[in-house]
Short mmCIF file of C-alpha atoms in Angstrom, two decimals:
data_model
loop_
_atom_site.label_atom_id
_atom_site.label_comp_id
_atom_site.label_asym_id
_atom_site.label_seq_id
_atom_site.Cartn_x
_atom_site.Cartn_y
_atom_site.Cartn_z
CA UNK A 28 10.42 12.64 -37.84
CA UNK A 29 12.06 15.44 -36.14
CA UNK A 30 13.76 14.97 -32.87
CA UNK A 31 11.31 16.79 -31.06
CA UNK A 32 8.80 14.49 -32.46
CA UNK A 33 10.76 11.24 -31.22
CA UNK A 34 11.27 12.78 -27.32
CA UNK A 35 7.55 13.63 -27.64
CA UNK A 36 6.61 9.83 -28.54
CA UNK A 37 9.28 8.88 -26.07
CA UNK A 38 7.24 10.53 -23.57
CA UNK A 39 4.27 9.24 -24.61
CA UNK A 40 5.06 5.34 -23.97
CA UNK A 41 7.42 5.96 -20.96
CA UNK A 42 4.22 7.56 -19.34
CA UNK A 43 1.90 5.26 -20.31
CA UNK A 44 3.69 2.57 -18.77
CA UNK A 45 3.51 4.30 -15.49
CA UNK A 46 -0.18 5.01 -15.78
CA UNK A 47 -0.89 1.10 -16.57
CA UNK A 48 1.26 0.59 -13.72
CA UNK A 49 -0.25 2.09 -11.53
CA UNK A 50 -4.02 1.50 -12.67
CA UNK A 51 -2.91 -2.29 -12.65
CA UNK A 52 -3.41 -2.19 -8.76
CA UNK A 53 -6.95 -1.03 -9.03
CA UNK A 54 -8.03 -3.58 -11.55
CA UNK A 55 -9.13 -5.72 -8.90
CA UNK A 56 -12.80 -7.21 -7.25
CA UNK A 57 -13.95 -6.61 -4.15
CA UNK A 58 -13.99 -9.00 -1.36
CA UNK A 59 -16.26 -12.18 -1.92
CA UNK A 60 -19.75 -12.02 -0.32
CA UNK A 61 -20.44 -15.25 0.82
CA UNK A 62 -21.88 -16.26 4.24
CA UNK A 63 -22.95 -12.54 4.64
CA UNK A 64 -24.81 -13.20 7.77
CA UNK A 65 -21.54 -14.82 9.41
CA UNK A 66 -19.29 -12.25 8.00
CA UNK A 67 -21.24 -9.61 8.98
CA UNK A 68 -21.81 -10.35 12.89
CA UNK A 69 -17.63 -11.25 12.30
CA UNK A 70 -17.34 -7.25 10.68
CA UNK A 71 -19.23 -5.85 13.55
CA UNK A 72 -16.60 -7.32 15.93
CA UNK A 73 -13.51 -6.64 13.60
CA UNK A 74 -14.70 -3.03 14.06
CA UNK A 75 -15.08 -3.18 17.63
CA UNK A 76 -11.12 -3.85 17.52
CA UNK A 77 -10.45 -1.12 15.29
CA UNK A 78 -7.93 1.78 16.74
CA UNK A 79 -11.04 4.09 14.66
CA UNK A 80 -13.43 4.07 17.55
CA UNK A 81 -16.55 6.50 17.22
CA UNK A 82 -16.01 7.94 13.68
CA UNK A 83 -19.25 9.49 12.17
CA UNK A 84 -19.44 7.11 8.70
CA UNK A 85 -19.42 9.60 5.71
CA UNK A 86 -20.48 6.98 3.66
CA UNK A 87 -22.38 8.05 0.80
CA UNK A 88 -19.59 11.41 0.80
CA UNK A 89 -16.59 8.39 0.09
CA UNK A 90 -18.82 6.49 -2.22
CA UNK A 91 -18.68 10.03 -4.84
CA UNK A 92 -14.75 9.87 -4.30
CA UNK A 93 -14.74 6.33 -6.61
CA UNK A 94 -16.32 8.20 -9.63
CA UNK A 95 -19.77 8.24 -11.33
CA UNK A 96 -22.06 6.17 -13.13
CA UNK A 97 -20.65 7.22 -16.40
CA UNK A 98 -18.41 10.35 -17.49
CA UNK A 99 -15.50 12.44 -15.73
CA UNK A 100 -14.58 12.10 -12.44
CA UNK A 101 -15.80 14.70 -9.80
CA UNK A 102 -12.80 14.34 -8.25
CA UNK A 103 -10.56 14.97 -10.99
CA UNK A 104 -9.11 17.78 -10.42
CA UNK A 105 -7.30 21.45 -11.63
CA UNK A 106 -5.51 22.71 -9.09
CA UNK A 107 -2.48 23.45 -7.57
CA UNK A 108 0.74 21.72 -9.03
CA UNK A 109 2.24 18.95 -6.92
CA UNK A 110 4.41 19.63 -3.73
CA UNK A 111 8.07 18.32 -3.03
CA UNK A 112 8.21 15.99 -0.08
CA UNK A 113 9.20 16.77 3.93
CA UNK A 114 12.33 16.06 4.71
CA UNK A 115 13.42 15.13 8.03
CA UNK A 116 17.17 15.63 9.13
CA UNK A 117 19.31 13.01 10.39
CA UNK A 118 20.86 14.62 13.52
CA UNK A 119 23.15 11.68 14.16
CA UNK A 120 20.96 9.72 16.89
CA UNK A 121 21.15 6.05 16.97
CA UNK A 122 17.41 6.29 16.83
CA UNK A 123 17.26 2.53 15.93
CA UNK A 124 19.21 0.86 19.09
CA UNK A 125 17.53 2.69 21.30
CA UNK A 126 13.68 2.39 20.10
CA UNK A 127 14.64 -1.26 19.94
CA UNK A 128 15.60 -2.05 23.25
CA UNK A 129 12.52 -0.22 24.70
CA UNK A 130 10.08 -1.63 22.13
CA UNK A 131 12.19 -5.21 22.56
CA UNK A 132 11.54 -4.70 26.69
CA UNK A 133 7.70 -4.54 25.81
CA UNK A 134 7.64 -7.23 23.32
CA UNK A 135 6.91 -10.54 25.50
CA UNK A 136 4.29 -11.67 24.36
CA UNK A 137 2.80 -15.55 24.24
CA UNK A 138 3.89 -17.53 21.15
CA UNK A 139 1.61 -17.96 18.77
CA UNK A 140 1.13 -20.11 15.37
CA UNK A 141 2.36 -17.81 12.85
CA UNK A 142 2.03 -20.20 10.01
CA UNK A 143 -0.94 -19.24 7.18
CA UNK A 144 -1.92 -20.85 4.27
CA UNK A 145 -3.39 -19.88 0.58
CA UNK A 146 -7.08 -19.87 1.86
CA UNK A 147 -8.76 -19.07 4.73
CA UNK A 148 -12.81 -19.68 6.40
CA UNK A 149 -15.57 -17.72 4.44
CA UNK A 150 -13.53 -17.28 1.64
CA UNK A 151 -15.15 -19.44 -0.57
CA UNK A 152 -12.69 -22.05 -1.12
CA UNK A 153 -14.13 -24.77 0.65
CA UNK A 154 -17.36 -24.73 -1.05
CA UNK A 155 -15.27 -24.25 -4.21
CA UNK A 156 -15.10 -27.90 -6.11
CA UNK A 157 -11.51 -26.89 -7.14
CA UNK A 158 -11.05 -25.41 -3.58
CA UNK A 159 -10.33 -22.14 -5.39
CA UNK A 160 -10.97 -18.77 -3.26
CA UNK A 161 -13.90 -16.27 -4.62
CA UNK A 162 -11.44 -13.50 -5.19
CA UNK A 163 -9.61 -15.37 -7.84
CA UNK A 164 -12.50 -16.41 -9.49
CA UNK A 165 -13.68 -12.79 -9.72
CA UNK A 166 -10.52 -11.62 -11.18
CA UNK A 167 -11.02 -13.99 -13.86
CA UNK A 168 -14.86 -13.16 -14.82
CA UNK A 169 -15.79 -16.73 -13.08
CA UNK A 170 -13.36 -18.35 -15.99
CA UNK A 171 -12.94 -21.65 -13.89
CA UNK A 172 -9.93 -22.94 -16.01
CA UNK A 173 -8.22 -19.12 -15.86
CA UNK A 174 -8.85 -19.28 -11.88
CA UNK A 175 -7.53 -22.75 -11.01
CA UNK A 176 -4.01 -21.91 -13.14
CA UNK A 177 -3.83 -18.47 -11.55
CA UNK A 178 -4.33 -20.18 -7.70
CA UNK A 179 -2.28 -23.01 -8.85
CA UNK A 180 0.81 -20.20 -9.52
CA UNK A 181 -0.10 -18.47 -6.29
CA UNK A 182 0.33 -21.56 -4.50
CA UNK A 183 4.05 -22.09 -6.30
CA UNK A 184 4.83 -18.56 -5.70
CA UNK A 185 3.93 -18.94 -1.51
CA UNK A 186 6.36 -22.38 -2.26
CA UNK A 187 9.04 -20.85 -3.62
CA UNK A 188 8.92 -17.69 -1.25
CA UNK A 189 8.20 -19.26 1.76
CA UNK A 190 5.18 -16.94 2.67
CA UNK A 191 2.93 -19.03 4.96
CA UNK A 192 5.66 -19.15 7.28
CA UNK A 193 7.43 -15.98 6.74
CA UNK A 194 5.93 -14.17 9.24
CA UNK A 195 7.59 -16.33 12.13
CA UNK A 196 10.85 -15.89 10.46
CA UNK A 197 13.12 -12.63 11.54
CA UNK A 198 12.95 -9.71 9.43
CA UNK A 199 16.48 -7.96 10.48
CA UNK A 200 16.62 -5.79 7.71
CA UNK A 201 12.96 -4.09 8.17
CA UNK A 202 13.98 -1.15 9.35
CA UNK A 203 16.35 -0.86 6.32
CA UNK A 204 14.13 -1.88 4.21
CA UNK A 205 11.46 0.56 5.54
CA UNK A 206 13.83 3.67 5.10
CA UNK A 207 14.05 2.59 1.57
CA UNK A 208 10.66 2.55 0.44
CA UNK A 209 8.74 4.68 2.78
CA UNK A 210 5.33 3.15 2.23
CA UNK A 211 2.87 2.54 5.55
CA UNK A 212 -0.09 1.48 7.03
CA UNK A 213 -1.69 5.18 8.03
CA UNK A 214 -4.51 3.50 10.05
CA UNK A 215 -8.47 3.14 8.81
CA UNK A 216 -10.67 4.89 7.09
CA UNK A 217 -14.12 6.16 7.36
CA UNK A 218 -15.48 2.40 6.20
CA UNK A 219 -12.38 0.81 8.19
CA UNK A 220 -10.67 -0.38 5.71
CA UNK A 221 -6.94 -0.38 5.97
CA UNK A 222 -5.29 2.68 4.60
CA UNK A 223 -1.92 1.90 2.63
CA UNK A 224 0.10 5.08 1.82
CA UNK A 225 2.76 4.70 -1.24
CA UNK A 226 5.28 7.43 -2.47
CA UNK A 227 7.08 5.68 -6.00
CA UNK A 228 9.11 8.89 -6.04
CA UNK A 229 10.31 8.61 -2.85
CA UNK A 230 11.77 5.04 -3.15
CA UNK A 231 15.52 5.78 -2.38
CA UNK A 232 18.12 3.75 -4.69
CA UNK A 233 21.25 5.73 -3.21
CA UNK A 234 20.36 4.44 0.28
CA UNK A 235 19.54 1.20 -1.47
CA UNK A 236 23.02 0.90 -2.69
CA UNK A 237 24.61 2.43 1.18
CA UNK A 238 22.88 -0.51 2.66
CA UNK A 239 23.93 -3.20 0.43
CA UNK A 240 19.77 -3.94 -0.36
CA UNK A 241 18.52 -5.05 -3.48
CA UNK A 242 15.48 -5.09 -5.51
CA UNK A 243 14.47 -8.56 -4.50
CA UNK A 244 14.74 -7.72 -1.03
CA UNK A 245 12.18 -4.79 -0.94
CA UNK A 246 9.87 -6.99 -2.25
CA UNK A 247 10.35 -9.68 -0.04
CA UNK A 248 9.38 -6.97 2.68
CA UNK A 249 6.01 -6.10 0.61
CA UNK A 250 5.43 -9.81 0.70
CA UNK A 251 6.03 -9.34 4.60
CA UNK A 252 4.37 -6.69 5.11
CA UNK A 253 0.97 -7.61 2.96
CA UNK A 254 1.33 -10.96 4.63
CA UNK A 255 0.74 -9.31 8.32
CA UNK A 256 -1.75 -7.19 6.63
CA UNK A 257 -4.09 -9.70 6.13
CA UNK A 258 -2.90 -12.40 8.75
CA UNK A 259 -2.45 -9.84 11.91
CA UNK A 260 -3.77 -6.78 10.91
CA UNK A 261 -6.89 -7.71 9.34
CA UNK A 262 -7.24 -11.52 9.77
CA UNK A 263 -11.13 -11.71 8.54
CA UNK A 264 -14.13 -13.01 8.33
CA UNK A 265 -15.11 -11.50 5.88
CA UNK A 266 -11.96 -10.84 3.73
CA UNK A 267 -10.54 -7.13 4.21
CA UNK A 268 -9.99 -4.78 1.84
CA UNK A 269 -7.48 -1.87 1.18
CA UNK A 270 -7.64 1.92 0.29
CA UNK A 271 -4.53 2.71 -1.31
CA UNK A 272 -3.24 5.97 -1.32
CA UNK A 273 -0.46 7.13 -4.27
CA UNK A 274 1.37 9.89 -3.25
CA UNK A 275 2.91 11.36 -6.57
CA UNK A 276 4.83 14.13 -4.86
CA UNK A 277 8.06 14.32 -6.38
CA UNK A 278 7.11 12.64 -9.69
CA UNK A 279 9.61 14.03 -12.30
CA UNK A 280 9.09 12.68 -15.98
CA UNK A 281 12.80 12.18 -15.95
CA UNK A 282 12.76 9.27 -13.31
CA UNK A 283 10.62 7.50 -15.80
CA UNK A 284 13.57 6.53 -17.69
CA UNK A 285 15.75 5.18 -14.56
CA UNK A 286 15.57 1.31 -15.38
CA UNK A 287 15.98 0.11 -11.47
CA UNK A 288 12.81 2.78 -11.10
CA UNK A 289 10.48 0.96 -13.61
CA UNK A 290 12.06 -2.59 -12.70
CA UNK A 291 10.65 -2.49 -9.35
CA UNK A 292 7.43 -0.83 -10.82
CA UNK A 293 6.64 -3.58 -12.62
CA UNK A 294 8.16 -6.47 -10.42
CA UNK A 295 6.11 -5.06 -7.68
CA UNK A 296 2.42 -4.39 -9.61
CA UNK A 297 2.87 -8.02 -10.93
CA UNK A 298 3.64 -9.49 -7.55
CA UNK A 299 0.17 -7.30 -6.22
CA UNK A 300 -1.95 -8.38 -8.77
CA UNK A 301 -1.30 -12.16 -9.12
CA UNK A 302 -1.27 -12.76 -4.97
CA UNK A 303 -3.29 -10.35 -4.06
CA UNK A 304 -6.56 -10.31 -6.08
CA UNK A 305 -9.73 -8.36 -4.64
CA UNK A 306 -7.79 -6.25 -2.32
CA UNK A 307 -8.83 -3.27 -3.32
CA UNK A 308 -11.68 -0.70 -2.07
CA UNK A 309 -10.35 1.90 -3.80
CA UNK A 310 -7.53 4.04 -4.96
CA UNK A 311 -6.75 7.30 -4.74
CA UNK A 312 -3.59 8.95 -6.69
CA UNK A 313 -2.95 12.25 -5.32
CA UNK A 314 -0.35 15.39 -5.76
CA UNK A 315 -0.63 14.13 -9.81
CA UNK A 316 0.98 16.09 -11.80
CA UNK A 317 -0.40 17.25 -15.25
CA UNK A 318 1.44 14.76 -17.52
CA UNK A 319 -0.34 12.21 -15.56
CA UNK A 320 -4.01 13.32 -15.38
CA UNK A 321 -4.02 14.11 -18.92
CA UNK A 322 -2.48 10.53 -19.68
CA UNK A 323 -5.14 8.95 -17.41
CA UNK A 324 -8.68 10.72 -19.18
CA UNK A 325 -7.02 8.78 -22.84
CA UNK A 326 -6.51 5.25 -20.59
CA UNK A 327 -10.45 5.70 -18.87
CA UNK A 328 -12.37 5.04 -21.33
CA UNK A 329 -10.79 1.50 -21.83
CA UNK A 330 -11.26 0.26 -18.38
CA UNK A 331 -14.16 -1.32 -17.04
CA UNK A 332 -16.73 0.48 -14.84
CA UNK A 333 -16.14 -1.08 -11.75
CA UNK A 334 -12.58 -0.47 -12.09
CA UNK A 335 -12.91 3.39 -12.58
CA UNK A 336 -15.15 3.58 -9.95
CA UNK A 337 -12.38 2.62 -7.53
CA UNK A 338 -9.86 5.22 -8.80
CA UNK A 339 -9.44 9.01 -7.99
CA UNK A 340 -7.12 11.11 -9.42
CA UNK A 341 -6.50 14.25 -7.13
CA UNK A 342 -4.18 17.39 -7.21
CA UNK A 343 -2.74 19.11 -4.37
CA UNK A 344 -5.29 22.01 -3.21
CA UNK A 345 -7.75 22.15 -0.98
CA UNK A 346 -10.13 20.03 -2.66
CA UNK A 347 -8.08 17.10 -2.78
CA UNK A 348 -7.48 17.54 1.07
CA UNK A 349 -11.38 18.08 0.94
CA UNK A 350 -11.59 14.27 -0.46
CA UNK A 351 -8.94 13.08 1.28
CA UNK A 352 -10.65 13.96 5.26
CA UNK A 353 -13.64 12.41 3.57
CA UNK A 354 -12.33 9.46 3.23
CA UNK A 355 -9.74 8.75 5.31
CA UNK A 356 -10.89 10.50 8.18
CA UNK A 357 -8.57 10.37 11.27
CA UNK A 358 -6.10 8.34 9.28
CA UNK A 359 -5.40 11.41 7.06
CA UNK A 360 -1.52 12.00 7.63
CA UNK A 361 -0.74 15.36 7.87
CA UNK A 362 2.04 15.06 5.48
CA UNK A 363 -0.41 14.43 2.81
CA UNK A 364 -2.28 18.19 3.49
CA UNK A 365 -1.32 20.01 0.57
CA UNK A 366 0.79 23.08 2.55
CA UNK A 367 1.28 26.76 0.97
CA UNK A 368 4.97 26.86 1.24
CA UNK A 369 6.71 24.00 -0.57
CA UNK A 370 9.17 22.20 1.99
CA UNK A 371 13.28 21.32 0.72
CA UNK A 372 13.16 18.04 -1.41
CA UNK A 373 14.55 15.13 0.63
CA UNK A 374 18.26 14.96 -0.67
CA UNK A 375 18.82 10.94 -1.72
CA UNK A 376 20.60 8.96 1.35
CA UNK A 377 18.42 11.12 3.80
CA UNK A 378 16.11 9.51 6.21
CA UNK A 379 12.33 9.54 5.26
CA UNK A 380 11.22 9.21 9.04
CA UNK A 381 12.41 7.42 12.31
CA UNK A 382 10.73 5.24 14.10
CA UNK A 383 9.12 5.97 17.38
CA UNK A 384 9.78 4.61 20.46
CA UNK A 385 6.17 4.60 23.00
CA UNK A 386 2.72 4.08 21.18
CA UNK A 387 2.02 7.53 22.50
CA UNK A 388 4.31 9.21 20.48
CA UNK A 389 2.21 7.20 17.21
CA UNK A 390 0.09 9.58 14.53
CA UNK A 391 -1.59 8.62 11.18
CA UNK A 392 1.46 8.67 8.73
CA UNK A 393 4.35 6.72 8.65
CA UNK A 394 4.70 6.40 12.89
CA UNK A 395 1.03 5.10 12.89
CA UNK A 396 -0.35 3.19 15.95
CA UNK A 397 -0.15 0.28 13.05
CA UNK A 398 3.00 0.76 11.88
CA UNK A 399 4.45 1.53 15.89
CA UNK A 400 2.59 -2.16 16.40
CA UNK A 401 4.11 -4.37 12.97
CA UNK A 402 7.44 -2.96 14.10
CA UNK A 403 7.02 -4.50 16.91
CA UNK A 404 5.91 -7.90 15.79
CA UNK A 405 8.67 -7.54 14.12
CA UNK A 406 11.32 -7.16 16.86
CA UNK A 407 9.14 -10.36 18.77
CA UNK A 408 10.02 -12.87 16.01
CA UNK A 409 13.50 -11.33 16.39
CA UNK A 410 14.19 -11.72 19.89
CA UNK A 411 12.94 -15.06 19.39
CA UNK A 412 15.87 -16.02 17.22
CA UNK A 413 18.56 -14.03 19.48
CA UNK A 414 18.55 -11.74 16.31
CA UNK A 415 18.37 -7.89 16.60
CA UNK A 416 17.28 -5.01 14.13
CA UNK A 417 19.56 -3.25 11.58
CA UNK A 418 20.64 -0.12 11.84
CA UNK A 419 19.93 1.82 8.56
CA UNK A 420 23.33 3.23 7.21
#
């Protein structure tokens, strides 16, 4: 074989492992329907809550962004090649001590329990005879025996974690951690499900290494973070779901081969998949680059319906901004617009974003009202323990 042959199969697997990486996330049911009466007259009040008041429900519109019956996807699309992230320049401001104090000055609020366990009402595990939830079931096809060993692991993974009580413990590092991976909560889309914005090329391992972080801290703060997703954010009945937006903006084939990179990939996927089963409403990867929607119509015809019906694999133009203000709605960030001039590529050890400091200051992207709101549960728990917030470095 010659050695153009050997980088081309090189390419070959070290791309398919990102495409079943991130497809894993999809490959999950939706929320359990039992006690629909209950959960409904519950829903109706959940969206009463909901910072999306008054939003005209493009329904039918979102339902073509998860795919047909059967063949392509509309949605797949040819056009314009991905753009390089915005960058945002650190002008030397100690944004962090300052936004805490005036977020910590506005943070007393009434303890509360903060303690949550494996299951929770209406989702199925009471009825269950093995007291197993519905969405576990479902991700197993019903297979009682597959279900019970998969809960049983959850429940020695929330053990050895500590996740029901994790949320009552002080996060320190969250800002830290949040520079690092600049993932976040962009608010709630057309059907008000929680919008969750990811950007795997932005995840920043020179900063990582600045702050002293590790891999296994990040994703303790996914575990914190999906933990006050569906404790705080979106307690239930019925059991939320997500739309997940991947931003592949900056996806270079090279990073594929950068071990930490593909580490966290799969830690990460593997942590979503076995604790978080039936989270998903559906996915959408935008800004994809060629090399990945190529990769993904040879994977599509091996995954189940359901599971490409949830998936949406969009380049930057103006039909994937199209999609995306069809879906998302008022949670669109405006970072995710595909622009006509391509901004600087964030230089590694630069800040992502900083943190706002009044809830009037919060739009849909990474200062969301959401994300303005879980930073400040966040600084509760640590004035609480006489704690403060990290600076990032």
């Amino acid at each position: 074989m010659t050695l153009n042959g050997v980088r081309s199969n090189h390419r070959l697997v070290v791309a398919s492992a990102l495409v079943a990486l991130l497809l894993i996330v999809s490959r999950k049911s939706h929320a359990p329907r039992s006690h629909v009466a209950a959960a409904a007259a519950a829903n109706v009040l959940r969206r009463r809550r909901s910072h999306h008041r008054g939003a005209i429900r493009i329904h039918d519109t979102c339902t073509m962004i998860r795919g047909g019956q059967s063949g392509d996807n509309p949605l797949e699309l040819d056009g314009a090649a991905p753009i390089e992230p915005t960058p945002n320049a650190d002008d030397g401001i100690d944004y962090e001590s300052s936004i805490s104090m005036d977020i910590a000055a506005d943070a007393a609020e009434p303890p509360r329990n903060l303690t949550f366990s494996a299951t929770k009402p209406f989702d199925g595990s009471v009825e269950d005879p093995d007291g197993i939830p519905t969405r576990f079931m479902q991700m197993k096809k019903d297979n009682r025996e597959e279900a019970k060993e998969s809960f049983e692991a959850h429940l020695e993974w929330r053990k050895e974690h500590g996740i029901d009580n994790i949320l009552s413990q002080p996060h320190p590092r969250f800002d830290v951690c949040k520079a690092l991976v600049p993932a976040y909560f962009a608010g709630r889309d057309q059907s008000n499900n929680v919008v969750f914005v990811q950007r795997p090329a932005a995840i920043d391992f020179k900063m990582m290494n600045d702050n002293n972080s590790s891999i296994e801290e990040l994703l303790r703060h996914y575990m914190y973070t999906m933990e006050y997703c569906w404790n705080i954010l979106e307690p239930g009945p019925p059991e939320g779901v997500m739309t997940s937006v991947v931003d592949m903006k900056g996806m270079r084939f090279r990073m594929m081969k950068n071990q930490e990179y593909i580490g966290f990939g799969k830690k990460f996927v593997s942590m979503m998949s076995n604790n978080y089963p039936g989270r998903s409403y559906k996915t959408l990867i935008i800004n994809a680059p060629t090399w990945f929607h190529a990769l993904y119509k040879i994977f599509k015809p091996l995954l189940r319906e359901s599971t490409r019906q949830k998936i949406a694999i969009l380049k930057a133009g103006e039909d994937q901004d199209t999609a995306l203000k069809l879906c998302l709605g008022d949670a669109l960030p405006n970072e995710l617009v595909s622009k006509t001039d391509e901004p600087t590529q964030k230089k590694p050890g630069e800040r992502y974003f900083f943190p706002v400091s009044k809830s009037d200051d919060c739009e849909p992207g990474p200062n969301s009202l959401v994300e303005y709101e879980m930073r400040k549960f966040c600084i509760n728990q640590l004035v609480a323990h006489n704690e403060t917030i990290e600076a990032v470095q």
